[in-house]
PDB file of C-alpha atoms and ligand atoms in Angstrom:
ATOM      1  CA  MET A  26     -15.192   0.295  14.147  1.00 84.00           C
ATOM      2  CA  LYS A  27     -11.483   0.293  13.262  1.00 91.00           C
ATOM      3  CA  LYS A  28     -10.372   1.965  10.058  1.00 94.00           C
ATOM      4  CA  LEU A  29      -9.232  -0.568   7.442  1.00 97.00           C
ATOM      5  CA  PHE A  30      -6.700   0.062   4.692  1.00 97.00           C
ATOM      6  CA  ILE A  31      -7.165  -2.043   1.550  1.00 98.00           C
ATOM      7  CA  VAL A  32      -4.256  -1.631  -0.856  1.00 98.00           C
ATOM      8  CA  ALA A  33      -4.098  -2.944  -4.441  1.00 98.00           C
ATOM      9  CA  ASN A  34      -0.572  -3.488  -5.750  1.00 98.00           C
ATOM     10  CA  TRP A  35      -0.818  -3.934  -9.517  1.00 98.00           C
ATOM     11  CA  LYS A  36       2.953  -4.431  -9.882  1.00 98.00           C
ATOM     12  CA  SER A  37       4.146  -4.148 -13.540  1.00 98.00           C
ATOM     13  CA  ASN A  38       0.716  -4.961 -14.949  1.00 98.00           C
ATOM     14  CA  LYS A  39      -1.835  -3.004 -16.995  1.00 98.00           C
ATOM     15  CA  THR A  40      -1.742  -0.436 -19.764  1.00 98.00           C
ATOM     16  CA  ILE A  41      -3.550   2.907 -19.832  1.00 98.00           C
ATOM     17  CA  LYS A  42      -6.536   1.249 -21.594  1.00 98.00           C
ATOM     18  CA  ASP A  43      -6.598  -1.589 -19.037  1.00 98.00           C
ATOM     19  CA  THR A  44      -6.567   0.976 -16.251  1.00 98.00           C
ATOM     20  CA  GLU A  45      -9.548   2.840 -17.709  1.00 98.00           C
ATOM     21  CA  LYS A  46     -11.475  -0.434 -17.986  1.00 98.00           C
ATOM     22  CA  TRP A  47     -10.539  -1.531 -14.440  1.00 98.00           C
ATOM     23  CA  LEU A  48     -11.761   1.765 -12.989  1.00 98.00           C
ATOM     24  CA  HIS A  49     -15.015   1.714 -15.000  1.00 98.00           C
ATOM     25  CA  ASP A  50     -15.743  -1.906 -14.048  1.00 98.00           C
ATOM     26  CA  PHE A  51     -14.891  -1.126 -10.430  1.00 97.00           C
ATOM     27  CA  ASP A  52     -17.241   1.864 -10.463  1.00 96.00           C
ATOM     28  CA  GLU A  53     -20.079  -0.137 -12.071  1.00 96.00           C
ATOM     29  CA  GLY A  54     -19.658  -3.012  -9.633  1.00 95.00           C
ATOM     30  CA  PHE A  55     -19.556  -0.591  -6.717  1.00 92.00           C
ATOM     31  CA  LYS A  56     -22.830   1.047  -7.781  1.00 89.00           C
ATOM     32  CA  ARG A  57     -24.533  -2.242  -8.649  1.00 89.00           C
ATOM     33  CA  LYS A  58     -23.732  -3.692  -5.228  1.00 82.00           C
ATOM     34  CA  GLN A  59     -24.619  -0.379  -3.552  1.00 80.00           C
ATOM     35  CA  LEU A  60     -21.483  -0.639  -1.494  1.00 78.00           C
ATOM     36  CA  SER A  61     -20.241   1.874   1.003  1.00 79.00           C
ATOM     37  CA  PHE A  62     -16.580   2.295   1.835  1.00 81.00           C
ATOM     38  CA  GLU A  63     -17.276   3.787   5.225  1.00 84.00           C
ATOM     39  CA  SER A  64     -14.263   3.379   7.497  1.00 91.00           C
ATOM     40  CA  LYS A  65     -12.277   1.801   4.644  1.00 95.00           C
ATOM     41  CA  GLU A  66      -9.409   3.570   2.891  1.00 96.00           C
ATOM     42  CA  ILE A  67      -9.021   2.111  -0.597  1.00 97.00           C
ATOM     43  CA  ILE A  68      -5.587   2.651  -2.125  1.00 98.00           C
ATOM     44  CA  ILE A  69      -4.579   1.653  -5.652  1.00 98.00           C
ATOM     45  CA  ALA A  70      -0.890   1.374  -6.558  1.00 98.00           C
ATOM     46  CA  PRO A  71      -0.469   1.371 -10.361  1.00 98.00           C
ATOM     47  CA  SER A  72       2.811   1.839 -12.251  1.00 98.00           C
ATOM     48  CA  PHE A  73       4.163   5.401 -12.541  1.00 98.00           C
ATOM     49  CA  THR A  74       3.048   5.556 -16.200  1.00 98.00           C
ATOM     50  CA  LEU A  75      -0.579   5.009 -15.187  1.00 98.00           C
ATOM     51  CA  LEU A  76      -0.870   7.249 -12.168  1.00 98.00           C
ATOM     52  CA  GLU A  77      -1.871  10.497 -13.850  1.00 98.00           C
ATOM     53  CA  HIS A  78      -4.573   8.959 -16.050  1.00 98.00           C
ATOM     54  CA  ALA A  79      -5.849   6.785 -13.205  1.00 98.00           C
ATOM     55  CA  LEU A  80      -6.213   9.880 -11.040  1.00 98.00           C
ATOM     56  CA  TYR A  81      -8.032  11.704 -13.852  1.00 98.00           C
ATOM     57  CA  CYS A  82     -10.483   8.814 -14.477  1.00 98.00           C
ATOM     58  CA  SER A  83     -11.049   8.296 -10.786  1.00 97.00           C
ATOM     59  CA  SER A  84     -11.959  11.935 -10.181  1.00 97.00           C
ATOM     60  CA  ASN A  85     -14.285  11.915 -13.227  1.00 97.00           C
ATOM     61  CA  LEU A  86     -16.023   8.859 -11.827  1.00 96.00           C
ATOM     62  CA  LYS A  87     -15.996  10.419  -8.335  1.00 95.00           C
ATOM     63  CA  LEU A  88     -14.480   7.281  -6.883  1.00 95.00           C
ATOM     64  CA  HIS A  89     -13.476   7.491  -3.261  1.00 92.00           C
ATOM     65  CA  ILE A  90     -10.076   5.955  -3.723  1.00 96.00           C
ATOM     66  CA  LYS A  91      -6.535   7.115  -3.072  1.00 97.00           C
ATOM     67  CA  PHE A  92      -3.414   6.354  -5.040  1.00 98.00           C
ATOM     68  CA  ALA A  93       0.020   5.057  -4.164  1.00 98.00           C
ATOM     69  CA  ALA A  94       3.230   4.808  -6.149  1.00 98.00           C
ATOM     70  CA  GLN A  95       4.938   1.408  -6.064  1.00 98.00           C
ATOM     71  CA  ASN A  96       8.391   2.875  -5.552  1.00 98.00           C
ATOM     72  CA  ILE A  97      10.201   6.158  -4.978  1.00 98.00           C
ATOM     73  CA  SER A  98      13.669   7.546  -5.545  1.00 98.00           C
ATOM     74  CA  SER A  99      15.964   7.423  -2.543  1.00 97.00           C
ATOM     75  CA  PHE A 100      17.235  10.859  -3.665  1.00 98.00           C
ATOM     76  CA  ASP A 101      15.608  14.253  -3.701  1.00 97.00           C
ATOM     77  CA  GLU A 102      14.921  15.915  -7.091  1.00 97.00           C
ATOM     78  CA  GLY A 103      17.987  16.451  -9.255  1.00 97.00           C
ATOM     79  CA  ALA A 104      20.403  14.662 -11.571  1.00 98.00           C
ATOM     80  CA  TYR A 105      19.188  11.088 -11.057  1.00 98.00           C
ATOM     81  CA  THR A 106      18.235   9.868 -14.521  1.00 98.00           C
ATOM     82  CA  GLY A 107      15.329   7.460 -14.568  1.00 97.00           C
ATOM     83  CA  GLU A 108      14.309   8.022 -10.974  1.00 98.00           C
ATOM     84  CA  VAL A 109      10.960   9.455  -9.840  1.00 98.00           C
ATOM     85  CA  SER A 110      11.301  11.746  -6.850  1.00 98.00           C
ATOM     86  CA  ALA A 111       9.001  12.150  -3.853  1.00 98.00           C
ATOM     87  CA  LYS A 112       8.208  15.705  -4.960  1.00 98.00           C
ATOM     88  CA  GLN A 113       6.987  14.393  -8.344  1.00 98.00           C
ATOM     89  CA  ILE A 114       4.978  11.567  -6.796  1.00 98.00           C
ATOM     90  CA  LYS A 115       3.320  13.932  -4.333  1.00 97.00           C
ATOM     91  CA  GLU A 116       1.492  15.595  -7.271  1.00 97.00           C
ATOM     92  CA  LEU A 117      -0.295  12.328  -8.060  1.00 97.00           C
ATOM     93  CA  ALA A 118      -0.421  10.135  -4.971  1.00 98.00           C
ATOM     94  CA  ASP A 119      -0.806  10.214  -1.196  1.00 96.00           C
ATOM     95  CA  TYR A 120       1.010   6.970  -0.463  1.00 97.00           C
ATOM     96  CA  VAL A 121       4.086   5.113  -1.641  1.00 98.00           C
ATOM     97  CA  ILE A 122       5.022   1.450  -1.248  1.00 98.00           C
ATOM     98  CA  VAL A 123       8.564   1.199   0.099  1.00 97.00           C
ATOM     99  CA  GLY A 124      10.787  -1.862   0.477  1.00 95.00           C
ATOM    100  CA  HIS A 125       8.564  -4.411  -1.250  1.00 97.00           C
ATOM    101  CA  SER A 126      10.299  -7.803  -1.154  1.00 96.00           C
ATOM    102  CA  GLU A 127      10.401  -7.906  -4.967  1.00 97.00           C
ATOM    103  CA  ARG A 128      12.479  -4.713  -4.909  1.00 97.00           C
ATOM    104  CA  ARG A 129      14.708  -5.963  -2.112  1.00 95.00           C
ATOM    105  CA  LYS A 130      15.302  -9.225  -4.031  1.00 95.00           C
ATOM    106  CA  ASN A 131      15.416  -8.125  -7.697  1.00 97.00           C
ATOM    107  CA  PHE A 132      16.835  -4.607  -7.381  1.00 96.00           C
ATOM    108  CA  GLY A 133      19.193  -5.042  -4.439  1.00 95.00           C
ATOM    109  CA  GLU A 134      17.374  -2.636  -2.141  1.00 95.00           C
ATOM    110  CA  SER A 135      19.173  -2.711   1.205  1.00 94.00           C
ATOM    111  CA  ASP A 136      17.730  -1.529   4.514  1.00 90.00           C
ATOM    112  CA  ASP A 137      19.789   1.666   4.058  1.00 91.00           C
ATOM    113  CA  ILE A 138      18.184   2.416   0.719  1.00 94.00           C
ATOM    114  CA  VAL A 139      14.756   1.618   2.153  1.00 94.00           C
ATOM    115  CA  ASN A 140      15.469   4.032   5.003  1.00 91.00           C
ATOM    116  CA  GLN A 141      16.417   6.782   2.552  1.00 93.00           C
ATOM    117  CA  LYS A 142      13.147   6.170   0.728  1.00 95.00           C
ATOM    118  CA  ILE A 143      11.189   6.451   3.972  1.00 92.00           C
ATOM    119  CA  GLU A 144      13.020   9.704   4.667  1.00 90.00           C
ATOM    120  CA  GLN A 145      12.131  11.089   1.210  1.00 94.00           C
ATOM    121  CA  SER A 146       8.476  10.071   1.600  1.00 93.00           C
ATOM    122  CA  LEU A 147       8.155  11.757   4.962  1.00 89.00           C
ATOM    123  CA  GLU A 148       9.978  14.871   3.764  1.00 91.00           C
ATOM    124  CA  TYR A 149       7.227  15.385   1.157  1.00 93.00           C
ATOM    125  CA  GLU A 150       4.369  14.168   3.356  1.00 90.00           C
ATOM    126  CA  LEU A 151       3.760  11.023   1.357  1.00 94.00           C
ATOM    127  CA  THR A 152       2.712   8.152   3.575  1.00 94.00           C
ATOM    128  CA  PRO A 153       5.168   5.273   3.205  1.00 94.00           C
ATOM    129  CA  ILE A 154       3.699   1.776   3.206  1.00 96.00           C
ATOM    130  CA  LEU A 155       6.784  -0.037   4.429  1.00 95.00           C
ATOM    131  CA  CYS A 156       6.768  -3.718   3.432  1.00 97.00           C
ATOM    132  CA  VAL A 157       8.633  -6.116   5.714  1.00 96.00           C
ATOM    133  CA  SER A 158       8.901  -9.870   5.783  1.00 96.00           C
ATOM    134  CA  LYS A 159      10.582 -10.083   9.187  1.00 94.00           C
ATOM    135  CA  LEU A 160      10.799  -8.032  12.343  1.00 92.00           C
ATOM    136  CA  GLU A 161      14.484  -7.135  11.861  1.00 90.00           C
ATOM    137  CA  GLN A 162      13.525  -5.043   8.835  1.00 91.00           C
ATOM    138  CA  VAL A 163      11.266  -2.955  11.080  1.00 87.00           C
ATOM    139  CA  GLN A 164      14.011  -2.630  13.659  1.00 84.00           C
ATOM    140  CA  SER A 165      16.470  -1.416  11.036  1.00 80.00           C
ATOM    141  CA  SER A 166      14.033   1.322  10.008  1.00 74.00           C
ATOM    142  CA  LYS A 167      13.204   2.213  13.583  1.00 69.00           C
ATOM    143  CA  PHE A 168      15.934   4.772  13.979  1.00 61.00           C
ATOM    144  CA  LYS A 169      14.824   6.609  10.855  1.00 63.00           C
ATOM    145  CA  VAL A 170      11.202   6.474  11.847  1.00 65.00           C
ATOM    146  CA  GLN A 171      11.930   7.740  15.342  1.00 63.00           C
ATOM    147  CA  SER A 172      14.156  10.535  14.096  1.00 62.00           C
ATOM    148  CA  TYR A 173      11.147  11.698  12.138  1.00 62.00           C
ATOM    149  CA  SER A 174       8.725  11.352  14.993  1.00 58.00           C
ATOM    150  CA  SER A 175       7.759  15.032  15.011  1.00 56.00           C
ATOM    151  CA  LYS A 176       6.892  14.819  11.294  1.00 57.00           C
ATOM    152  CA  LEU A 177       5.137  11.542  11.873  1.00 54.00           C
ATOM    153  CA  LYS A 178       2.734  13.239  14.227  1.00 53.00           C
ATOM    154  CA  SER A 179       2.217  16.224  11.965  1.00 50.00           C
ATOM    155  CA  TYR A 180      -0.105  14.644   9.419  1.00 50.00           C
ATOM    156  CA  ASP A 181      -2.632  11.798   9.345  1.00 55.00           C
ATOM    157  CA  ASN A 182      -1.661   8.268   8.335  1.00 59.00           C
ATOM    158  CA  SER A 183       1.991   9.183   8.472  1.00 79.00           C
ATOM    159  CA  MET A 184       3.319   5.635   8.251  1.00 89.00           C
ATOM    160  CA  ILE A 185       1.895   2.212   7.499  1.00 94.00           C
ATOM    161  CA  VAL A 186       3.697  -1.123   7.725  1.00 95.00           C
ATOM    162  CA  ALA A 187       2.685  -4.180   5.703  1.00 98.00           C
ATOM    163  CA  TYR A 188       3.814  -7.553   7.001  1.00 98.00           C
ATOM    164  CA  GLU A 189       4.354  -9.774   3.947  1.00 98.00           C
ATOM    165  CA  PRO A 190       6.016 -13.142   4.575  1.00 98.00           C
ATOM    166  CA  LEU A 191       8.050 -14.212   1.531  1.00 97.00           C
ATOM    167  CA  PHE A 192       6.471 -17.654   1.227  1.00 98.00           C
ATOM    168  CA  ALA A 193       2.993 -16.133   0.977  1.00 98.00           C
ATOM    169  CA  ILE A 194       3.579 -13.608  -1.817  1.00 97.00           C
ATOM    170  CA  GLY A 195       1.992 -14.807  -5.048  1.00 96.00           C
ATOM    171  CA  SER A 196       1.994 -18.426  -3.834  1.00 97.00           C
ATOM    172  CA  GLY A 197      -1.662 -18.959  -3.015  1.00 97.00           C
ATOM    173  CA  VAL A 198      -0.553 -19.998   0.493  1.00 98.00           C
ATOM    174  CA  PRO A 199      -1.222 -17.212   3.003  1.00 98.00           C
ATOM    175  CA  ASP A 200       0.215 -17.046   6.495  1.00 98.00           C
ATOM    176  CA  THR A 201      -2.175 -17.979   9.276  1.00 98.00           C
ATOM    177  CA  PRO A 202      -4.197 -15.047  10.663  1.00 98.00           C
ATOM    178  CA  GLU A 203      -2.874 -15.888  14.157  1.00 98.00           C
ATOM    179  CA  ASN A 204       0.753 -15.693  13.042  1.00 98.00           C
ATOM    180  CA  ALA A 205       0.123 -12.483  11.093  1.00 98.00           C
ATOM    181  CA  ASP A 206      -1.545 -10.970  14.149  1.00 98.00           C
ATOM    182  CA  ILE A 207       1.444 -11.807  16.385  1.00 98.00           C
ATOM    183  CA  MET A 208       3.728 -10.087  13.855  1.00 97.00           C
ATOM    184  CA  ALA A 209       1.415  -7.063  13.674  1.00 97.00           C
ATOM    185  CA  GLN A 210       1.458  -6.800  17.451  1.00 97.00           C
ATOM    186  CA  SER A 211       5.285  -7.004  17.527  1.00 95.00           C
ATOM    187  CA  ILE A 212       5.550  -4.314  14.825  1.00 93.00           C
ATOM    188  CA  LYS A 213       3.315  -1.995  16.867  1.00 91.00           C
ATOM    189  CA  LYS A 214       5.487  -2.656  19.906  1.00 90.00           C
ATOM    190  CA  GLU A 215       8.486  -1.421  17.899  1.00 87.00           C
ATOM    191  CA  LEU A 216       6.935   1.556  16.111  1.00 84.00           C
ATOM    192  CA  GLY A 217       3.900   2.537  18.158  1.00 84.00           C
ATOM    193  CA  GLU A 218       0.235   2.571  17.225  1.00 87.00           C
ATOM    194  CA  ILE A 219       0.564   2.788  13.453  1.00 90.00           C
ATOM    195  CA  PRO A 220      -1.626   0.805  11.051  1.00 94.00           C
ATOM    196  CA  VAL A 221      -0.207  -2.645  10.248  1.00 96.00           C
ATOM    197  CA  LEU A 222      -1.478  -4.548   7.222  1.00 98.00           C
ATOM    198  CA  TYR A 223      -1.117  -8.164   6.177  1.00 98.00           C
ATOM    199  CA  GLY A 224      -0.099  -9.078   2.609  1.00 98.00           C
ATOM    200  CA  GLY A 225       0.397 -12.427   0.875  1.00 98.00           C
ATOM    201  CA  SER A 226      -2.188 -14.403  -1.130  1.00 98.00           C
ATOM    202  CA  VAL A 227      -5.158 -12.437   0.186  1.00 98.00           C
ATOM    203  CA  THR A 228      -8.444 -13.227  -1.589  1.00 98.00           C
ATOM    204  CA  SER A 229     -12.117 -12.420  -1.035  1.00 98.00           C
ATOM    205  CA  ASP A 230     -12.449 -15.797   0.710  1.00 98.00           C
ATOM    206  CA  ASN A 231      -9.730 -15.284   3.330  1.00 98.00           C
ATOM    207  CA  VAL A 232      -9.649 -11.492   3.807  1.00 98.00           C
ATOM    208  CA  LYS A 233     -11.996 -11.440   6.785  1.00 98.00           C
ATOM    209  CA  SER A 234      -9.856 -13.934   8.702  1.00 98.00           C
ATOM    210  CA  PHE A 235      -7.071 -11.306   8.654  1.00 98.00           C
ATOM    211  CA  THR A 236      -9.029  -8.083   9.103  1.00 98.00           C
ATOM    212  CA  SER A 237     -10.918  -9.532  12.066  1.00 98.00           C
ATOM    213  CA  MET A 238      -7.658  -9.997  14.007  1.00 98.00           C
ATOM    214  CA  PRO A 239      -7.176  -7.363  16.742  1.00 98.00           C
ATOM    215  CA  HIS A 240      -3.818  -5.959  15.560  1.00 97.00           C
ATOM    216  CA  ILE A 241      -4.332  -6.082  11.775  1.00 98.00           C
ATOM    217  CA  ASP A 242      -5.630  -2.877  10.154  1.00 98.00           C
ATOM    218  CA  GLY A 243      -6.057  -4.002   6.579  1.00 98.00           C
ATOM    219  CA  VAL A 244      -4.517  -5.900   3.689  1.00 98.00           C
ATOM    220  CA  LEU A 245      -2.129  -5.415   0.799  1.00 98.00           C
ATOM    221  CA  VAL A 246      -3.365  -7.346  -2.224  1.00 98.00           C
ATOM    222  CA  GLY A 247      -1.294  -8.245  -5.287  1.00 98.00           C
ATOM    223  CA  GLY A 248      -2.668 -10.808  -7.765  1.00 98.00           C
ATOM    224  CA  ALA A 249      -6.279 -10.678  -6.599  1.00 98.00           C
ATOM    225  CA  SER A 250      -6.442  -6.900  -7.113  1.00 98.00           C
ATOM    226  CA  LEU A 251      -5.967  -7.184 -10.880  1.00 98.00           C
ATOM    227  CA  ASP A 252      -9.623  -8.147 -11.313  1.00 98.00           C
ATOM    228  CA  PRO A 253     -11.810  -5.200 -10.239  1.00 98.00           C
ATOM    229  CA  LEU A 254     -14.740  -7.405  -9.256  1.00 97.00           C
ATOM    230  CA  GLU A 255     -12.595  -9.679  -7.064  1.00 98.00           C
ATOM    231  CA  PHE A 256     -11.040  -6.571  -5.507  1.00 98.00           C
ATOM    232  CA  LEU A 257     -14.539  -5.191  -4.804  1.00 96.00           C
ATOM    233  CA  LYS A 258     -15.411  -8.489  -3.107  1.00 96.00           C
ATOM    234  CA  ILE A 259     -12.278  -8.193  -0.988  1.00 97.00           C
ATOM    235  CA  ILE A 260     -13.374  -4.709   0.083  1.00 96.00           C
ATOM    236  CA  GLN A 261     -16.905  -5.939   0.731  1.00 95.00           C
ATOM    237  CA  ASN A 262     -15.788  -8.962   2.783  1.00 96.00           C
ATOM    238  CA  ALA A 263     -13.010  -7.200   4.716  1.00 96.00           C
TER     239      ALA A 263
HETATM  240  C1  LIG B 323       2.319  -8.407  -2.893  1.00 67.97           C
HETATM  241  O1  LIG B 323       2.961  -8.485  -3.913  1.00 67.97           O
HETATM  242  O2  LIG B 323       2.519  -7.485  -2.084  1.00 67.97           O
HETATM  243  C2  LIG B 323       1.306  -9.424  -2.627  1.00 67.97           C
HETATM  244  C3  LIG B 323       0.757  -9.457  -1.461  1.00 67.97           C
HETATM  245  O3  LIG B 323       1.009 -10.269  -3.665  1.00 67.97           O
HETATM  246  P1  LIG B 323      -0.119 -11.422  -3.673  1.00 67.97           P
HETATM  247  O4  LIG B 323      -1.367 -10.853  -3.086  1.00 67.97           O
HETATM  248  O5  LIG B 323      -0.271 -11.778  -5.104  1.00 67.97           O
HETATM  249  O6  LIG B 323       0.406 -12.547  -2.835  1.00 67.97           O
END
């Protein structure tokens, strides 16, 4: 059975109280349904302000989930007011989302900046979840990824790519599983056998159509992850 990665991207949603409630409801639903997450890596990406408390609640509840940051500084620690460095994130998370299309569009993140962020993640052994909407964005990160190939082999899950076509994000109109699978295959041709996820309007009704494709290793879920019970259904159906 292939290992599946199911990532929840909460974006700029939820307060500390909301986070506590989400995790409790998730835990209750998990126990009620007697679910098992065998061969599934569940990753939650809350805002920076929520990470520490989310980690605390999750370990109290003994939830088998990992955490991701939604962004990372392109610089190492130092005089970069307002930025959160890889070294700081590493204390709270194992993964970091890099190059999400909302950051590329709204915050002017170029491929160069994205590459610096990948470099920072790998330097501190955080697994980057690189979001791309087209193959050229993978190719422009290829050099960086290859120059880090020795590091990439030195720890598990060293790099994940999420294919997220722009038209599908938050629209309710996902890509076709066939198209997503062709993209996943092309990404693996460029970067090697790394996990490739699909993201864009994934729900509990359509998740299986993606995860059953041969080259897709999981999903990145935005809107549908905000409700813990819908997210549990996504995990269950994946
Ligand atoms: C996303 O923002 O990465 C995403 C996939 O959003 P949604 O699931 O809401 O389309």
